[in-house]
């Protein structure tokens, strides 16, 4: 038992221990950051030392991205192309300082970083430590949209998205009525991840909606006015109906015009009354057709009443009288 305890103490004394002081480091986009990493080992006369910094992948199957590799002897430092000119070692790894700096931070630098130390003669202990780097980016102004048709009885959604923001912003919708007075969100509505779902909308749903996008740096907002209307016909269908109605009106007008012109051009007809059966038409007073004073006699009598009424008009279908001259 005593021998086992002595072996455990000696193993711990000779173990390699790598430490990073903080779990998370934060810096604004465009700024510089230093990530400390120190290690201890009981091995005094090391024959080799390797320090590797890696940005780990969110998917364990995909390998991480190399940042810096340090090899001793030779003091060779390899910086990955993505970090070339922006990253490097702060201290001397041979003294136990494996800290690095990263300048001009970008959103792509977000992630979990691992500091790994390898000493061939010291393989026990904790050879790796990790920390999270958060590049802070204020939310960009979100974009608000209406998804669906804002008509009575419909289900619609109001969406709100910021294209930038680190850490990822949280979203919250607030509602105002048509009189611009604050109110609770409509019944049965849900507000999740920037999407406000509205169920069975009505005229009471109309109003003013504001979405606030916020992270630990600052916030931004967008707004949208919602007007719920009664169901309406499709615009294309309405246009077709109007066009058909217009064509129908034009056709009816042409037909009516043609009919009127035809009635005005046709002569008016009068019914012919045949003589009674067994009788023939004859002039009862043939002497009226005899010339008087060398001029033929006319059947039309002119008197004051005739002159007052004007010249009589002979119906077009009335048989004309033939005047005979000797």
PDB file of C-alpha atoms in Angstrom:
ATOM      1  CA  UNK A   1       0.000   0.000   0.000  1.00  0.00           C
ATOM      2  CA  UNK A   2       2.808   2.402   0.895  1.00  0.00           C
ATOM      3  CA  UNK A   3       4.599   1.566  -2.344  1.00  0.00           C
ATOM      4  CA  UNK A   4       1.483   2.424  -4.397  1.00  0.00           C
ATOM      5  CA  UNK A   5       1.194   5.824  -2.726  1.00  0.00           C
ATOM      6  CA  UNK A   6       4.863   6.606  -3.382  1.00  0.00           C
ATOM      7  CA  UNK A   7       4.401   5.679  -7.084  1.00  0.00           C
ATOM      8  CA  UNK A   8       1.321   7.917  -7.358  1.00  0.00           C
ATOM      9  CA  UNK A   9       3.143  10.894  -5.800  1.00  0.00           C
ATOM     10  CA  UNK A  10       6.129  10.480  -8.080  1.00  0.00           C
ATOM     11  CA  UNK A  11       3.862  10.186 -11.131  1.00  0.00           C
ATOM     12  CA  UNK A  12       2.010  13.369 -10.217  1.00  0.00           C
ATOM     13  CA  UNK A  13       5.271  15.194  -9.622  1.00  0.00           C
ATOM     14  CA  UNK A  14       6.556  14.276 -13.052  1.00  0.00           C
ATOM     15  CA  UNK A  15       3.239  14.837 -14.886  1.00  0.00           C
ATOM     16  CA  UNK A  16       2.836  17.480 -17.599  1.00  0.00           C
ATOM     17  CA  UNK A  17       0.166  20.078 -16.729  1.00  0.00           C
ATOM     18  CA  UNK A  18      -1.145  22.620 -19.267  1.00  0.00           C
ATOM     19  CA  UNK A  19      -3.376  25.472 -18.060  1.00  0.00           C
ATOM     20  CA  UNK A  20      -5.397  28.340 -19.525  1.00  0.00           C
ATOM     21  CA  UNK A  21      -6.662  30.700 -16.797  1.00  0.00           C
ATOM     22  CA  UNK A  22     -10.112  31.532 -18.203  1.00  0.00           C
ATOM     23  CA  UNK A  23     -12.865  29.512 -19.782  1.00  0.00           C
ATOM     24  CA  UNK A  24     -13.835  32.332 -22.172  1.00  0.00           C
ATOM     25  CA  UNK A  25     -12.093  35.339 -23.689  1.00  0.00           C
ATOM     26  CA  UNK A  26     -13.951  38.153 -25.373  1.00  0.00           C
ATOM     27  CA  UNK A  27     -12.872  40.951 -27.670  1.00  0.00           C
ATOM     28  CA  UNK A  28     -14.580  43.216 -30.164  1.00  0.00           C
ATOM     29  CA  UNK A  29     -14.233  42.674 -33.886  1.00  0.00           C
ATOM     30  CA  UNK A  30     -11.145  44.453 -35.192  1.00  0.00           C
ATOM     31  CA  UNK A  31      -9.428  44.434 -31.782  1.00  0.00           C
ATOM     32  CA  UNK A  32      -6.457  42.350 -30.560  1.00  0.00           C
ATOM     33  CA  UNK A  33      -6.533  39.577 -27.971  1.00  0.00           C
ATOM     34  CA  UNK A  34      -3.984  37.573 -25.991  1.00  0.00           C
ATOM     35  CA  UNK A  35      -4.800  34.035 -24.889  1.00  0.00           C
ATOM     36  CA  UNK A  36      -2.512  32.863 -22.041  1.00  0.00           C
ATOM     37  CA  UNK A  37      -1.293  29.248 -21.842  1.00  0.00           C
ATOM     38  CA  UNK A  38       1.304  27.915 -19.385  1.00  0.00           C
ATOM     39  CA  UNK A  39       2.652  24.450 -18.695  1.00  0.00           C
ATOM     40  CA  UNK A  40       4.797  22.731 -16.085  1.00  0.00           C
ATOM     41  CA  UNK A  41       6.863  19.557 -16.263  1.00  0.00           C
ATOM     42  CA  UNK A  42       9.293  17.816 -13.916  1.00  0.00           C
ATOM     43  CA  UNK A  43      11.556  16.943 -16.816  1.00  0.00           C
ATOM     44  CA  UNK A  44      14.512  19.281 -16.685  1.00  0.00           C
ATOM     45  CA  UNK A  45      16.618  18.100 -19.568  1.00  0.00           C
ATOM     46  CA  UNK A  46      14.093  17.955 -22.372  1.00  0.00           C
ATOM     47  CA  UNK A  47      15.238  16.628 -25.691  1.00  0.00           C
ATOM     48  CA  UNK A  48      12.274  18.062 -27.583  1.00  0.00           C
ATOM     49  CA  UNK A  49       9.276  20.345 -27.114  1.00  0.00           C
ATOM     50  CA  UNK A  50       6.238  20.836 -29.347  1.00  0.00           C
ATOM     51  CA  UNK A  51       3.508  23.432 -28.788  1.00  0.00           C
ATOM     52  CA  UNK A  52       0.409  23.418 -30.977  1.00  0.00           C
ATOM     53  CA  UNK A  53      -2.490  25.865 -31.062  1.00  0.00           C
ATOM     54  CA  UNK A  54      -5.658  24.701 -32.840  1.00  0.00           C
ATOM     55  CA  UNK A  55      -9.119  26.127 -33.381  1.00  0.00           C
ATOM     56  CA  UNK A  56     -11.367  23.127 -32.840  1.00  0.00           C
ATOM     57  CA  UNK A  57     -14.268  22.249 -35.121  1.00  0.00           C
ATOM     58  CA  UNK A  58     -17.858  22.066 -33.894  1.00  0.00           C
ATOM     59  CA  UNK A  59     -18.061  18.677 -35.583  1.00  0.00           C
ATOM     60  CA  UNK A  60     -15.800  16.118 -33.855  1.00  0.00           C
ATOM     61  CA  UNK A  61     -15.377  14.260 -37.156  1.00  0.00           C
ATOM     62  CA  UNK A  62     -13.897  17.336 -38.900  1.00  0.00           C
ATOM     63  CA  UNK A  63     -10.311  18.154 -37.816  1.00  0.00           C
ATOM     64  CA  UNK A  64      -9.576  21.523 -36.289  1.00  0.00           C
ATOM     65  CA  UNK A  65      -7.834  24.434 -37.978  1.00  0.00           C
ATOM     66  CA  UNK A  66      -4.160  24.863 -37.181  1.00  0.00           C
ATOM     67  CA  UNK A  67      -3.162  28.282 -35.825  1.00  0.00           C
ATOM     68  CA  UNK A  68       0.473  28.025 -34.665  1.00  0.00           C
ATOM     69  CA  UNK A  69       2.977  25.145 -34.394  1.00  0.00           C
ATOM     70  CA  UNK A  70       6.201  25.547 -32.380  1.00  0.00           C
ATOM     71  CA  UNK A  71       9.072  23.044 -32.522  1.00  0.00           C
ATOM     72  CA  UNK A  72      12.150  22.890 -30.309  1.00  0.00           C
ATOM     73  CA  UNK A  73      15.035  22.509 -30.836  1.00  0.00           C
ATOM     74  CA  UNK A  74      15.238  24.845 -33.768  1.00  0.00           C
ATOM     75  CA  UNK A  75      12.711  27.415 -32.451  1.00  0.00           C
ATOM     76  CA  UNK A  76      10.651  26.962 -35.602  1.00  0.00           C
ATOM     77  CA  UNK A  77       7.241  28.714 -35.595  1.00  0.00           C
ATOM     78  CA  UNK A  78       4.726  27.878 -38.293  1.00  0.00           C
ATOM     79  CA  UNK A  79       1.706  30.179 -38.584  1.00  0.00           C
ATOM     80  CA  UNK A  80      -1.308  29.032 -40.614  1.00  0.00           C
ATOM     81  CA  UNK A  81      -2.119  31.029 -43.732  1.00  0.00           C
ATOM     82  CA  UNK A  82      -5.433  32.222 -42.244  1.00  0.00           C
ATOM     83  CA  UNK A  83      -3.557  33.805 -39.319  1.00  0.00           C
ATOM     84  CA  UNK A  84      -0.389  34.840 -41.127  1.00  0.00           C
ATOM     85  CA  UNK A  85       0.610  38.338 -40.063  1.00  0.00           C
ATOM     86  CA  UNK A  86      -2.048  38.361 -37.331  1.00  0.00           C
ATOM     87  CA  UNK A  87      -0.963  35.686 -34.835  1.00  0.00           C
ATOM     88  CA  UNK A  88       2.208  34.698 -32.991  1.00  0.00           C
ATOM     89  CA  UNK A  89       3.750  33.541 -29.712  1.00  0.00           C
ATOM     90  CA  UNK A  90       3.843  35.994 -26.823  1.00  0.00           C
ATOM     91  CA  UNK A  91       6.594  34.398 -24.683  1.00  0.00           C
ATOM     92  CA  UNK A  92       9.214  31.671 -24.820  1.00  0.00           C
ATOM     93  CA  UNK A  93       7.771  28.152 -24.661  1.00  0.00           C
ATOM     94  CA  UNK A  94      11.026  26.831 -23.155  1.00  0.00           C
ATOM     95  CA  UNK A  95      10.184  28.802 -20.019  1.00  0.00           C
ATOM     96  CA  UNK A  96       6.717  27.285 -19.825  1.00  0.00           C
ATOM     97  CA  UNK A  97       4.911  30.162 -21.567  1.00  0.00           C
ATOM     98  CA  UNK A  98       2.941  29.054 -24.673  1.00  0.00           C
ATOM     99  CA  UNK A  99       0.650  32.103 -24.840  1.00  0.00           C
ATOM    100  CA  UNK A 100      -0.380  33.542 -28.221  1.00  0.00           C
ATOM    101  CA  UNK A 101      -1.834  36.766 -29.594  1.00  0.00           C
ATOM    102  CA  UNK A 102      -4.326  37.271 -32.423  1.00  0.00           C
ATOM    103  CA  UNK A 103      -4.726  40.721 -33.971  1.00  0.00           C
ATOM    104  CA  UNK A 104      -7.459  42.310 -36.104  1.00  0.00           C
ATOM    105  CA  UNK A 105     -10.079  39.858 -35.005  1.00  0.00           C
ATOM    106  CA  UNK A 106     -12.809  38.793 -37.414  1.00  0.00           C
ATOM    107  CA  UNK A 107     -16.069  36.937 -36.923  1.00  0.00           C
ATOM    108  CA  UNK A 108     -14.380  33.833 -38.378  1.00  0.00           C
ATOM    109  CA  UNK A 109     -12.028  33.784 -35.365  1.00  0.00           C
ATOM    110  CA  UNK A 110     -14.886  32.750 -33.073  1.00  0.00           C
ATOM    111  CA  UNK A 111     -14.401  29.271 -31.660  1.00  0.00           C
ATOM    112  CA  UNK A 112     -12.792  26.975 -29.125  1.00  0.00           C
ATOM    113  CA  UNK A 113      -8.972  27.080 -29.036  1.00  0.00           C
ATOM    114  CA  UNK A 114      -6.779  24.276 -27.716  1.00  0.00           C
ATOM    115  CA  UNK A 115      -3.228  24.630 -26.414  1.00  0.00           C
ATOM    116  CA  UNK A 116      -1.408  21.287 -26.619  1.00  0.00           C
ATOM    117  CA  UNK A 117       2.125  20.638 -25.307  1.00  0.00           C
ATOM    118  CA  UNK A 118       4.142  17.540 -26.157  1.00  0.00           C
ATOM    119  CA  UNK A 119       7.324  16.483 -24.296  1.00  0.00           C
ATOM    120  CA  UNK A 120       8.582  13.039 -25.382  1.00  0.00           C
ATOM    121  CA  UNK A 121       9.877  12.139 -21.917  1.00  0.00           C
ATOM    122  CA  UNK A 122       6.727  13.370 -20.114  1.00  0.00           C
ATOM    123  CA  UNK A 123       3.569  11.705 -21.461  1.00  0.00           C
ATOM    124  CA  UNK A 124       1.376  11.676 -18.378  1.00  0.00           C
ATOM    125  CA  UNK A 125      -0.805  14.390 -16.875  1.00  0.00           C
ATOM    126  CA  UNK A 126      -2.854  16.984 -18.748  1.00  0.00           C
ATOM    127  CA  UNK A 127      -1.116  17.881 -22.016  1.00  0.00           C
ATOM    128  CA  UNK A 128      -3.994  20.055 -23.363  1.00  0.00           C
ATOM    129  CA  UNK A 129      -6.162  22.944 -22.200  1.00  0.00           C
ATOM    130  CA  UNK A 130      -9.010  24.697 -24.040  1.00  0.00           C
ATOM    131  CA  UNK A 131     -10.783  28.036 -23.975  1.00  0.00           C
ATOM    132  CA  UNK A 132     -13.464  29.801 -25.981  1.00  0.00           C
ATOM    133  CA  UNK A 133     -12.811  32.975 -27.931  1.00  0.00           C
ATOM    134  CA  UNK A 134     -15.853  35.160 -28.566  1.00  0.00           C
ATOM    135  CA  UNK A 135     -15.459  37.948 -31.096  1.00  0.00           C
ATOM    136  CA  UNK A 136     -18.053  40.533 -30.165  1.00  0.00           C
ATOM    137  CA  UNK A 137     -20.078  42.047 -33.001  1.00  0.00           C
ATOM    138  CA  UNK A 138     -23.031  44.329 -32.457  1.00  0.00           C
ATOM    139  CA  UNK A 139     -26.246  43.171 -34.150  1.00  0.00           C
ATOM    140  CA  UNK A 140     -26.869  44.710 -37.547  1.00  0.00           C
ATOM    141  CA  UNK A 141     -30.211  46.376 -38.049  1.00  0.00           C
ATOM    142  CA  UNK A 142     -32.689  43.522 -38.379  1.00  0.00           C
ATOM    143  CA  UNK A 143     -34.939  43.045 -41.402  1.00  0.00           C
ATOM    144  CA  UNK A 144     -38.670  42.760 -40.682  1.00  0.00           C
ATOM    145  CA  UNK A 145     -41.021  40.967 -43.083  1.00  0.00           C
ATOM    146  CA  UNK A 146     -44.624  39.746 -43.262  1.00  0.00           C
ATOM    147  CA  UNK A 147     -44.943  36.124 -44.351  1.00  0.00           C
ATOM    148  CA  UNK A 148     -48.455  35.208 -45.527  1.00  0.00           C
ATOM    149  CA  UNK A 149     -51.589  37.112 -46.549  1.00  0.00           C
ATOM    150  CA  UNK A 150     -52.870  39.655 -44.037  1.00  0.00           C
ATOM    151  CA  UNK A 151     -56.586  38.872 -44.477  1.00  0.00           C
ATOM    152  CA  UNK A 152     -59.307  37.963 -42.009  1.00  0.00           C
ATOM    153  CA  UNK A 153     -58.973  34.427 -40.656  1.00  0.00           C
ATOM    154  CA  UNK A 154     -55.473  33.798 -42.054  1.00  0.00           C
ATOM    155  CA  UNK A 155     -52.370  32.629 -40.156  1.00  0.00           C
ATOM    156  CA  UNK A 156     -49.335  34.820 -40.787  1.00  0.00           C
ATOM    157  CA  UNK A 157     -45.837  35.348 -39.400  1.00  0.00           C
ATOM    158  CA  UNK A 158     -43.697  38.397 -38.743  1.00  0.00           C
ATOM    159  CA  UNK A 159     -39.988  37.603 -39.162  1.00  0.00           C
ATOM    160  CA  UNK A 160     -36.986  39.494 -37.785  1.00  0.00           C
ATOM    161  CA  UNK A 161     -33.351  38.659 -38.651  1.00  0.00           C
ATOM    162  CA  UNK A 162     -30.020  40.429 -38.053  1.00  0.00           C
ATOM    163  CA  UNK A 163     -27.425  39.397 -40.606  1.00  0.00           C
ATOM    164  CA  UNK A 164     -24.609  40.095 -38.130  1.00  0.00           C
ATOM    165  CA  UNK A 165     -24.221  39.712 -34.412  1.00  0.00           C
ATOM    166  CA  UNK A 166     -21.817  37.882 -32.084  1.00  0.00           C
ATOM    167  CA  UNK A 167     -22.771  36.389 -29.781  1.00  0.00           C
ATOM    168  CA  UNK A 168     -25.935  35.565 -31.667  1.00  0.00           C
ATOM    169  CA  UNK A 169     -28.581  38.162 -30.804  1.00  0.00           C
ATOM    170  CA  UNK A 170     -31.866  37.416 -29.125  1.00  0.00           C
ATOM    171  CA  UNK A 171     -35.115  38.790 -30.561  1.00  0.00           C
ATOM    172  CA  UNK A 172     -38.235  40.177 -28.923  1.00  0.00           C
ATOM    173  CA  UNK A 173     -41.440  41.510 -30.528  1.00  0.00           C
ATOM    174  CA  UNK A 174     -43.588  44.233 -28.995  1.00  0.00           C
ATOM    175  CA  UNK A 175     -47.002  45.332 -30.259  1.00  0.00           C
ATOM    176  CA  UNK A 176     -48.967  48.590 -30.438  1.00  0.00           C
ATOM    177  CA  UNK A 177     -52.574  49.092 -31.502  1.00  0.00           C
ATOM    178  CA  UNK A 178     -53.800  51.418 -34.256  1.00  0.00           C
ATOM    179  CA  UNK A 179     -53.844  54.273 -31.708  1.00  0.00           C
ATOM    180  CA  UNK A 180     -50.137  53.606 -31.003  1.00  0.00           C
ATOM    181  CA  UNK A 181     -50.860  52.356 -27.487  1.00  0.00           C
ATOM    182  CA  UNK A 182     -48.773  49.430 -26.169  1.00  0.00           C
ATOM    183  CA  UNK A 183     -50.593  46.127 -25.876  1.00  0.00           C
ATOM    184  CA  UNK A 184     -49.875  42.452 -25.282  1.00  0.00           C
ATOM    185  CA  UNK A 185     -49.185  40.290 -28.315  1.00  0.00           C
ATOM    186  CA  UNK A 186     -52.388  38.869 -29.858  1.00  0.00           C
ATOM    187  CA  UNK A 187     -53.883  35.713 -28.272  1.00  0.00           C
ATOM    188  CA  UNK A 188     -52.388  32.364 -29.356  1.00  0.00           C
ATOM    189  CA  UNK A 189     -49.356  34.134 -30.837  1.00  0.00           C
ATOM    190  CA  UNK A 190     -45.853  32.740 -30.300  1.00  0.00           C
ATOM    191  CA  UNK A 191     -42.573  34.679 -30.289  1.00  0.00           C
ATOM    192  CA  UNK A 192     -39.594  32.415 -30.935  1.00  0.00           C
ATOM    193  CA  UNK A 193     -36.185  33.060 -32.536  1.00  0.00           C
ATOM    194  CA  UNK A 194     -37.362  36.253 -34.173  1.00  0.00           C
ATOM    195  CA  UNK A 195     -40.577  34.775 -35.618  1.00  0.00           C
ATOM    196  CA  UNK A 196     -43.885  36.087 -34.286  1.00  0.00           C
ATOM    197  CA  UNK A 197     -46.639  33.683 -35.369  1.00  0.00           C
ATOM    198  CA  UNK A 198     -50.150  35.166 -35.516  1.00  0.00           C
ATOM    199  CA  UNK A 199     -53.184  32.865 -35.675  1.00  0.00           C
ATOM    200  CA  UNK A 200     -56.613  33.666 -37.151  1.00  0.00           C
ATOM    201  CA  UNK A 201     -55.877  37.357 -37.636  1.00  0.00           C
ATOM    202  CA  UNK A 202     -58.643  39.945 -37.633  1.00  0.00           C
ATOM    203  CA  UNK A 203     -58.995  43.698 -37.781  1.00  0.00           C
ATOM    204  CA  UNK A 204     -58.045  43.792 -34.083  1.00  0.00           C
ATOM    205  CA  UNK A 205     -54.647  42.328 -35.005  1.00  0.00           C
ATOM    206  CA  UNK A 206     -53.824  45.398 -37.086  1.00  0.00           C
ATOM    207  CA  UNK A 207     -51.261  47.690 -35.549  1.00  0.00           C
ATOM    208  CA  UNK A 208     -47.607  48.574 -35.185  1.00  0.00           C
ATOM    209  CA  UNK A 209     -45.017  45.874 -34.391  1.00  0.00           C
ATOM    210  CA  UNK A 210     -41.391  46.446 -33.283  1.00  0.00           C
ATOM    211  CA  UNK A 211     -38.664  43.776 -33.203  1.00  0.00           C
ATOM    212  CA  UNK A 212     -35.636  44.316 -30.956  1.00  0.00           C
ATOM    213  CA  UNK A 213     -32.394  42.451 -31.744  1.00  0.00           C
ATOM    214  CA  UNK A 214     -29.914  42.476 -28.854  1.00  0.00           C
ATOM    215  CA  UNK A 215     -26.664  40.929 -27.638  1.00  0.00           C
ATOM    216  CA  UNK A 216     -24.245  41.897 -24.878  1.00  0.00           C
ATOM    217  CA  UNK A 217     -22.764  44.784 -26.884  1.00  0.00           C
ATOM    218  CA  UNK A 218     -25.825  46.721 -27.998  1.00  0.00           C
ATOM    219  CA  UNK A 219     -29.227  46.397 -29.686  1.00  0.00           C
ATOM    220  CA  UNK A 220     -30.926  47.326 -32.967  1.00  0.00           C
ATOM    221  CA  UNK A 221     -34.558  47.292 -34.036  1.00  0.00           C
ATOM    222  CA  UNK A 222     -36.917  47.310 -36.983  1.00  0.00           C
ATOM    223  CA  UNK A 223     -40.649  47.954 -37.215  1.00  0.00           C
ATOM    224  CA  UNK A 224     -43.530  47.006 -39.418  1.00  0.00           C
ATOM    225  CA  UNK A 225     -47.141  48.166 -39.819  1.00  0.00           C
ATOM    226  CA  UNK A 226     -49.696  45.389 -40.129  1.00  0.00           C
ATOM    227  CA  UNK A 227     -53.072  46.099 -41.761  1.00  0.00           C
ATOM    228  CA  UNK A 228     -55.511  43.169 -41.830  1.00  0.00           C
ATOM    229  CA  UNK A 229     -58.130  43.464 -44.604  1.00  0.00           C
ATOM    230  CA  UNK A 230     -61.207  41.475 -45.652  1.00  0.00           C
ATOM    231  CA  UNK A 231     -60.622  38.700 -48.195  1.00  0.00           C
ATOM    232  CA  UNK A 232     -60.201  40.087 -51.685  1.00  0.00           C
ATOM    233  CA  UNK A 233     -60.235  38.616 -55.164  1.00  0.00           C
ATOM    234  CA  UNK A 234     -57.023  37.847 -56.920  1.00  0.00           C
ATOM    235  CA  UNK A 235     -55.763  40.830 -58.917  1.00  0.00           C
ATOM    236  CA  UNK A 236     -55.394  38.779 -62.099  1.00  0.00           C
ATOM    237  CA  UNK A 237     -58.920  37.406 -61.781  1.00  0.00           C
ATOM    238  CA  UNK A 238     -60.302  40.892 -61.198  1.00  0.00           C
ATOM    239  CA  UNK A 239     -58.490  42.207 -64.272  1.00  0.00           C
ATOM    240  CA  UNK A 240     -59.889  39.412 -66.453  1.00  0.00           C
ATOM    241  CA  UNK A 241     -63.443  40.065 -65.250  1.00  0.00           C
ATOM    242  CA  UNK A 242     -63.121  43.795 -65.941  1.00  0.00           C
ATOM    243  CA  UNK A 243     -61.732  43.125 -69.425  1.00  0.00           C
ATOM    244  CA  UNK A 244     -64.543  40.692 -70.292  1.00  0.00           C
ATOM    245  CA  UNK A 245     -67.168  43.132 -69.012  1.00  0.00           C
ATOM    246  CA  UNK A 246     -65.672  45.953 -71.088  1.00  0.00           C
ATOM    247  CA  UNK A 247     -65.694  43.827 -74.244  1.00  0.00           C
ATOM    248  CA  UNK A 248     -69.311  42.820 -73.573  1.00  0.00           C
ATOM    249  CA  UNK A 249     -70.355  46.478 -73.192  1.00  0.00           C
ATOM    250  CA  UNK A 250     -68.663  47.383 -76.478  1.00  0.00           C
ATOM    251  CA  UNK A 251     -70.363  44.509 -78.351  1.00  0.00           C
ATOM    252  CA  UNK A 252     -73.783  45.392 -76.935  1.00  0.00           C
ATOM    253  CA  UNK A 253     -73.252  49.028 -77.937  1.00  0.00           C
ATOM    254  CA  UNK A 254     -72.351  48.060 -81.517  1.00  0.00           C
ATOM    255  CA  UNK A 255     -75.417  45.815 -81.837  1.00  0.00           C
ATOM    256  CA  UNK A 256     -77.719  48.528 -80.473  1.00  0.00           C
ATOM    257  CA  UNK A 257     -76.273  51.111 -82.865  1.00  0.00           C
ATOM    258  CA  UNK A 258     -76.741  48.840 -85.902  1.00  0.00           C
ATOM    259  CA  UNK A 259     -80.349  48.097 -84.982  1.00  0.00           C
ATOM    260  CA  UNK A 260     -81.199  51.787 -84.651  1.00  0.00           C
ATOM    261  CA  UNK A 261     -79.646  52.627 -88.021  1.00  0.00           C
ATOM    262  CA  UNK A 262     -81.537  49.826 -89.709  1.00  0.00           C
ATOM    263  CA  UNK A 263     -84.917  50.948 -88.343  1.00  0.00           C
ATOM    264  CA  UNK A 264     -84.380  54.538 -89.525  1.00  0.00           C
ATOM    265  CA  UNK A 265     -83.498  53.466 -93.092  1.00  0.00           C
ATOM    266  CA  UNK A 266     -86.453  51.152 -93.736  1.00  0.00           C
ATOM    267  CA  UNK A 267     -89.733  52.704 -95.215  1.00  0.00           C
ATOM    268  CA  UNK A 268     -92.805  52.523 -93.073  1.00  0.00           C
ATOM    269  CA  UNK A 269     -95.355  50.058 -94.366  1.00  0.00           C
ATOM    270  CA  UNK A 270     -99.137  50.433 -94.212  1.00  0.00           C
ATOM    271  CA  UNK A 271    -101.488  47.477 -94.434  1.00  0.00           C
ATOM    272  CA  UNK A 272    -103.405  47.047 -97.688  1.00  0.00           C
ATOM    273  CA  UNK A 273    -107.111  46.384 -97.186  1.00  0.00           C
ATOM    274  CA  UNK A 274    -108.509  44.274-100.059  1.00  0.00           C
ATOM    275  CA  UNK A 275    -112.017  45.032-101.418  1.00  0.00           C
ATOM    276  CA  UNK A 276    -114.885  42.883-100.216  1.00  0.00           C
ATOM    277  CA  UNK A 277    -115.225  39.544-101.885  1.00  0.00           C
ATOM    278  CA  UNK A 278    -117.156  39.716-105.178  1.00  0.00           C
ATOM    279  CA  UNK A 279    -116.539  43.442-105.635  1.00  0.00           C
ATOM    280  CA  UNK A 280    -114.002  45.204-107.822  1.00  0.00           C
ATOM    281  CA  UNK A 281    -112.488  48.554-107.298  1.00  0.00           C
ATOM    282  CA  UNK A 282    -113.926  51.259-109.556  1.00  0.00           C
ATOM    283  CA  UNK A 283    -114.133  54.979-109.590  1.00  0.00           C
ATOM    284  CA  UNK A 284    -117.733  55.932-108.848  1.00  0.00           C
ATOM    285  CA  UNK A 285    -117.461  59.268-110.529  1.00  0.00           C
ATOM    286  CA  UNK A 286    -115.502  58.842-113.777  1.00  0.00           C
ATOM    287  CA  UNK A 287    -116.342  62.397-114.754  1.00  0.00           C
ATOM    288  CA  UNK A 288    -113.800  63.578-112.227  1.00  0.00           C
ATOM    289  CA  UNK A 289    -111.149  62.374-114.607  1.00  0.00           C
ATOM    290  CA  UNK A 290    -112.370  64.481-117.459  1.00  0.00           C
ATOM    291  CA  UNK A 291    -110.288  67.536-118.317  1.00  0.00           C
ATOM    292  CA  UNK A 292    -111.585  70.884-117.176  1.00  0.00           C
ATOM    293  CA  UNK A 293    -110.628  74.056-118.978  1.00  0.00           C
ATOM    294  CA  UNK A 294    -108.000  72.163-120.935  1.00  0.00           C
ATOM    295  CA  UNK A 295    -106.248  70.829-117.755  1.00  0.00           C
ATOM    296  CA  UNK A 296    -106.588  67.423-116.159  1.00  0.00           C
ATOM    297  CA  UNK A 297    -108.713  67.150-113.067  1.00  0.00           C
ATOM    298  CA  UNK A 298    -106.962  66.215-109.804  1.00  0.00           C
ATOM    299  CA  UNK A 299    -108.617  64.323-107.025  1.00  0.00           C
ATOM    300  CA  UNK A 300    -106.985  66.339-104.297  1.00  0.00           C
ATOM    301  CA  UNK A 301    -109.273  69.116-103.004  1.00  0.00           C
ATOM    302  CA  UNK A 302    -107.645  72.216-101.699  1.00  0.00           C
ATOM    303  CA  UNK A 303    -109.464  74.226 -99.188  1.00  0.00           C
ATOM    304  CA  UNK A 304    -108.540  76.422 -96.300  1.00  0.00           C
ATOM    305  CA  UNK A 305    -108.317  73.467 -93.937  1.00  0.00           C
ATOM    306  CA  UNK A 306    -105.942  71.675 -96.372  1.00  0.00           C
ATOM    307  CA  UNK A 307    -103.757  74.730 -96.724  1.00  0.00           C
ATOM    308  CA  UNK A 308    -103.666  75.155 -92.981  1.00  0.00           C
ATOM    309  CA  UNK A 309    -102.659  71.527 -92.422  1.00  0.00           C
ATOM    310  CA  UNK A 310    -100.102  71.566 -95.204  1.00  0.00           C
ATOM    311  CA  UNK A 311     -99.579  69.357 -98.230  1.00  0.00           C
ATOM    312  CA  UNK A 312    -100.937  65.879 -97.616  1.00  0.00           C
ATOM    313  CA  UNK A 313     -98.392  63.095 -97.717  1.00  0.00           C
ATOM    314  CA  UNK A 314     -99.317  60.138 -99.844  1.00  0.00           C
ATOM    315  CA  UNK A 315     -98.502  56.874 -98.107  1.00  0.00           C
ATOM    316  CA  UNK A 316     -95.810  55.056-100.096  1.00  0.00           C
ATOM    317  CA  UNK A 317     -97.885  51.888-100.453  1.00  0.00           C
ATOM    318  CA  UNK A 318    -101.144  53.577-101.433  1.00  0.00           C
ATOM    319  CA  UNK A 319    -102.040  52.836-105.066  1.00  0.00           C
ATOM    320  CA  UNK A 320    -101.487  55.935-107.088  1.00  0.00           C
ATOM    321  CA  UNK A 321    -104.264  57.325-109.284  1.00  0.00           C
ATOM    322  CA  UNK A 322    -103.521  57.616-112.947  1.00  0.00           C
ATOM    323  CA  UNK A 323    -104.768  60.801-114.626  1.00  0.00           C
ATOM    324  CA  UNK A 324    -106.090  60.314-118.104  1.00  0.00           C
ATOM    325  CA  UNK A 325    -105.839  62.910-120.809  1.00  0.00           C
ATOM    326  CA  UNK A 326    -107.796  62.945-123.985  1.00  0.00           C
TER     327      UNK A 326
END
